[in-house]
Amino acid sequence: DVKVTQSSRYLVKRTGEKVFLECVQDMDHENMFWYRQDPGLGLRLIYFSYDVKMKEKGDIPEGYSVSREKKERFSLILESASTNQTSMYLCASSPSDQGRLAKNIQYFGAGTRLSVL
Amino acid sequence: GDSVTQMEGPVTLSEEACLTINCTYTATGYPSLFWYVQYPGEGLQLLLKATKADDKGSNKGFEATYRKETTSFHLEKGSVQVSDSAVYFCALSGTGRRALTFGSGTRLQVQP
């Protein structure tokens, strides 16, 4: 089974702190994603990476950055945490080529619930 | 751009009732469509998918049919169980976009 592991289930940080959220996948997937989940808004894409050291902004990148130094690991960084970044953060991965019948299936971690006080 | 609209929740049903969760989408080209489920305290799991018009995805008694003429992908189950209580997300994979576009999610609560 594909496994996507997020390092923390719950985090509590203070405003202005630098926060690192870590995600590791064990299936050699090329693509990795960070989403933010908020009630009534569904999941919104923050950043994604399609290869080591490669990244692209998603729909809501402001206030976030990412790092992908190794294929299996994708980190989300909050440079200076703010209260409006209190949310559930979900990491996902997918292989680049899934064939015609399995187009773009993504595999998710359990999520990190971040509270910024 | 692409978008997905789901019916508002929460949906509360008694065990063995029929379920329909509506999902409509806007996208160019021929997107793939998905339903993901999120059980309490967990991440999202793929429930079912359809990759072209008139395809029917099915899994665990749930079904959804890709209707291009109505741009819909409604989730249905004939008899729900308490264990089906979860949040259900409709999503699409648009042309040339690696990430998924999600609906807002629909919480389902099934009472014994």
XYZ file of C-alpha atoms in Angstrom:
229
model
C 0.000 0.000 0.000
C 1.033 3.550 -0.661
C 1.958 5.336 2.506
C 2.105 9.088 2.952
C 3.257 10.085 6.412
C 2.939 13.510 7.935
C 5.277 14.031 10.855
C 2.791 15.617 13.253
C -0.943 15.162 13.755
C -1.304 18.265 15.913
C 0.843 21.371 16.261
C 0.402 24.490 18.341
C 2.576 27.472 17.444
C 2.747 31.137 18.289
C 2.274 34.046 15.919
C 5.539 34.914 14.176
C 7.165 31.504 14.622
C 8.705 29.675 11.685
C 6.854 26.393 11.225
C 7.909 23.290 9.310
C 5.420 20.627 8.244
C 7.029 17.455 6.945
C 5.663 14.833 4.583
C 7.262 11.577 3.440
C 5.984 9.081 0.858
C 7.324 5.599 0.299
C 6.166 4.833 -3.244
C 8.728 6.731 -5.319
C 6.090 9.173 -6.583
C 7.222 12.107 -8.664
C 4.417 14.474 -7.681
C 3.784 15.775 -4.174
C 1.225 18.310 -3.021
C 0.302 20.447 -0.035
C -3.352 21.312 0.466
C -5.102 23.301 3.120
C -8.522 22.124 4.336
C -10.990 24.572 5.871
C -14.690 24.017 6.660
C -16.928 24.990 3.777
C -13.959 25.581 1.462
C -12.864 22.048 0.747
C -9.197 21.513 -0.087
C -7.174 24.289 -1.653
C -3.776 23.753 -3.243
C -0.884 25.641 -1.662
C 2.106 24.271 -3.608
C 3.095 21.210 -5.507
C 6.327 19.649 -6.691
C 6.806 17.448 -9.745
C 10.452 16.571 -9.158
C 13.302 17.122 -6.729
C 13.966 20.848 -6.293
C 11.059 21.672 -8.633
C 7.960 23.438 -7.344
C 4.990 25.385 -8.571
C 2.609 27.693 -6.778
C -0.912 26.544 -6.253
C -4.008 28.618 -5.651
C -3.088 30.061 -2.229
C 0.738 30.233 -1.899
C 0.931 33.506 0.007
C 2.659 33.121 3.371
C 4.034 29.672 2.517
C 7.125 28.190 0.927
C 8.173 24.604 0.220
C 11.283 22.498 -0.043
C 11.935 19.249 -1.854
C 15.542 18.150 -1.516
C 14.793 14.418 -1.781
C 12.192 12.660 -3.881
C 10.370 11.135 -0.919
C 10.159 14.264 1.239
C 8.187 17.485 0.750
C 8.216 20.187 3.405
C 5.810 23.069 3.864
C 7.228 26.139 5.588
C 5.342 28.954 7.221
C 7.954 31.692 7.382
C 6.109 33.713 10.030
C 2.987 31.987 11.248
C -0.194 34.001 11.548
C -3.540 33.187 13.135
C -5.225 32.961 9.721
C -2.991 29.989 8.956
C -4.728 27.924 11.627
C -6.043 25.017 9.580
C -5.748 21.353 8.625
C -2.857 20.710 6.235
C -2.911 17.668 3.977
C -0.024 16.251 1.991
C -0.588 14.054 -1.052
C 1.483 12.265 -3.653
C 0.924 10.728 -7.072
C 3.023 9.077 -9.749
C 3.565 10.946 -12.982
C 2.335 8.224 -15.273
C -0.702 6.327 -14.043
C -1.928 5.094 -17.363
C -5.244 5.777 -19.000
C -7.413 4.044 -16.413
C -5.958 5.570 -13.277
C -5.535 9.167 -14.241
C -4.199 11.369 -11.496
C -5.180 9.401 -8.396
C -3.640 11.072 -5.369
C -2.754 9.445 -2.053
C -3.144 11.437 1.124
C -1.539 11.580 4.525
C -3.595 11.766 7.725
C -3.182 15.522 8.000
C -1.606 17.985 10.436
C -3.947 20.188 12.414
C -2.084 23.431 13.066
C -3.200 26.020 15.586
C -1.483 29.403 15.587
C -2.085 31.389 18.761
C -10.904 27.914 -14.261
C -12.083 24.517 -13.088
C -14.568 24.302 -10.244
C -16.622 21.714 -8.360
C -19.894 22.395 -6.572
C -21.279 19.994 -3.971
C -24.495 20.057 -2.044
C -24.296 21.644 1.377
C -24.236 19.417 4.390
C -24.552 18.013 6.875
C -26.725 15.210 5.610
C -28.316 13.138 8.373
C -29.855 9.770 7.497
C -31.096 6.735 9.306
C -29.364 3.423 8.749
C -30.503 1.660 5.531
C -31.747 4.906 3.960
C -30.829 5.870 0.398
C -28.107 8.432 -0.157
C -27.520 10.927 -2.942
C -24.863 13.628 -2.719
C -24.987 15.983 -5.679
C -21.852 17.132 -7.468
C -21.572 19.311 -10.562
C -18.460 20.618 -12.209
C -17.099 23.196 -14.616
C -14.037 22.301 -16.638
C -12.666 22.503 -20.143
C -11.940 19.359 -22.069
C -12.529 15.956 -20.549
C -11.639 15.856 -16.867
C -11.410 12.745 -14.729
C -13.807 12.744 -11.790
C -13.339 11.373 -8.278
C -15.066 10.893 -4.982
C -12.837 10.895 -1.920
C -13.957 10.044 1.618
C -12.512 11.331 4.889
C -13.336 9.327 8.000
C -13.015 11.089 11.374
C -9.404 11.799 12.256
C -8.035 10.485 8.978
C -6.796 11.752 5.638
C -8.670 11.397 2.358
C -9.097 8.036 0.660
C -10.153 7.473 -2.907
C -13.669 6.039 -2.943
C -14.294 5.798 -6.688
C -13.417 7.390 -10.004
C -14.513 7.775 -13.609
C -12.276 8.849 -16.443
C -14.679 9.409 -19.348
C -18.290 10.225 -20.107
C -20.851 7.554 -19.148
C -18.303 5.683 -17.021
C -19.711 4.419 -13.731
C -17.387 4.248 -10.762
C -18.308 1.948 -7.878
C -16.864 0.799 -4.577
C -18.215 -0.364 -1.198
C -21.807 -0.080 -2.455
C -21.320 3.526 -3.615
C -21.794 4.480 -7.272
C -21.403 7.577 -9.406
C -21.898 8.059 -13.151
C -19.958 10.604 -15.213
C -22.663 12.626 -17.002
C -21.081 15.011 -19.460
C -24.375 16.409 -20.726
C -25.309 17.614 -17.241
C -21.689 18.026 -16.008
C -22.543 15.967 -12.953
C -21.095 13.119 -10.906
C -23.617 12.430 -8.147
C -22.710 9.937 -5.423
C -25.350 7.313 -4.575
C -25.765 4.408 -2.203
C -28.860 2.311 -1.790
C -28.539 1.523 1.907
C -26.194 3.473 4.171
C -24.592 2.157 7.341
C -23.394 3.908 10.479
C -19.828 3.195 9.321
C -20.436 5.390 6.240
C -20.474 8.485 8.459
C -17.704 10.677 7.028
C -17.022 13.722 4.876
C -17.291 13.130 1.128
C -15.406 15.234 -1.411
C -16.059 15.414 -5.124
C -12.963 16.292 -7.160
C -11.806 16.619 -10.732
C -8.521 16.355 -12.554
C -8.527 18.927 -15.314
C -6.634 18.996 -18.564
C -3.004 19.943 -18.044
C -3.298 20.369 -14.277
C -1.553 17.936 -11.962
C -3.439 18.898 -8.827
C -7.060 18.050 -8.115
C -9.838 20.613 -7.803
C -12.088 19.789 -4.849
C -15.612 20.618 -3.850
C -16.335 21.953 -0.390
C -17.154 18.536 1.058
C -20.407 17.079 2.394
C -20.615 15.651 5.885
C -22.770 12.532 6.175
C -24.053 11.381 9.547
C -25.834 8.032 9.678
C -27.856 7.283 12.803
C -28.638 3.747 14.016
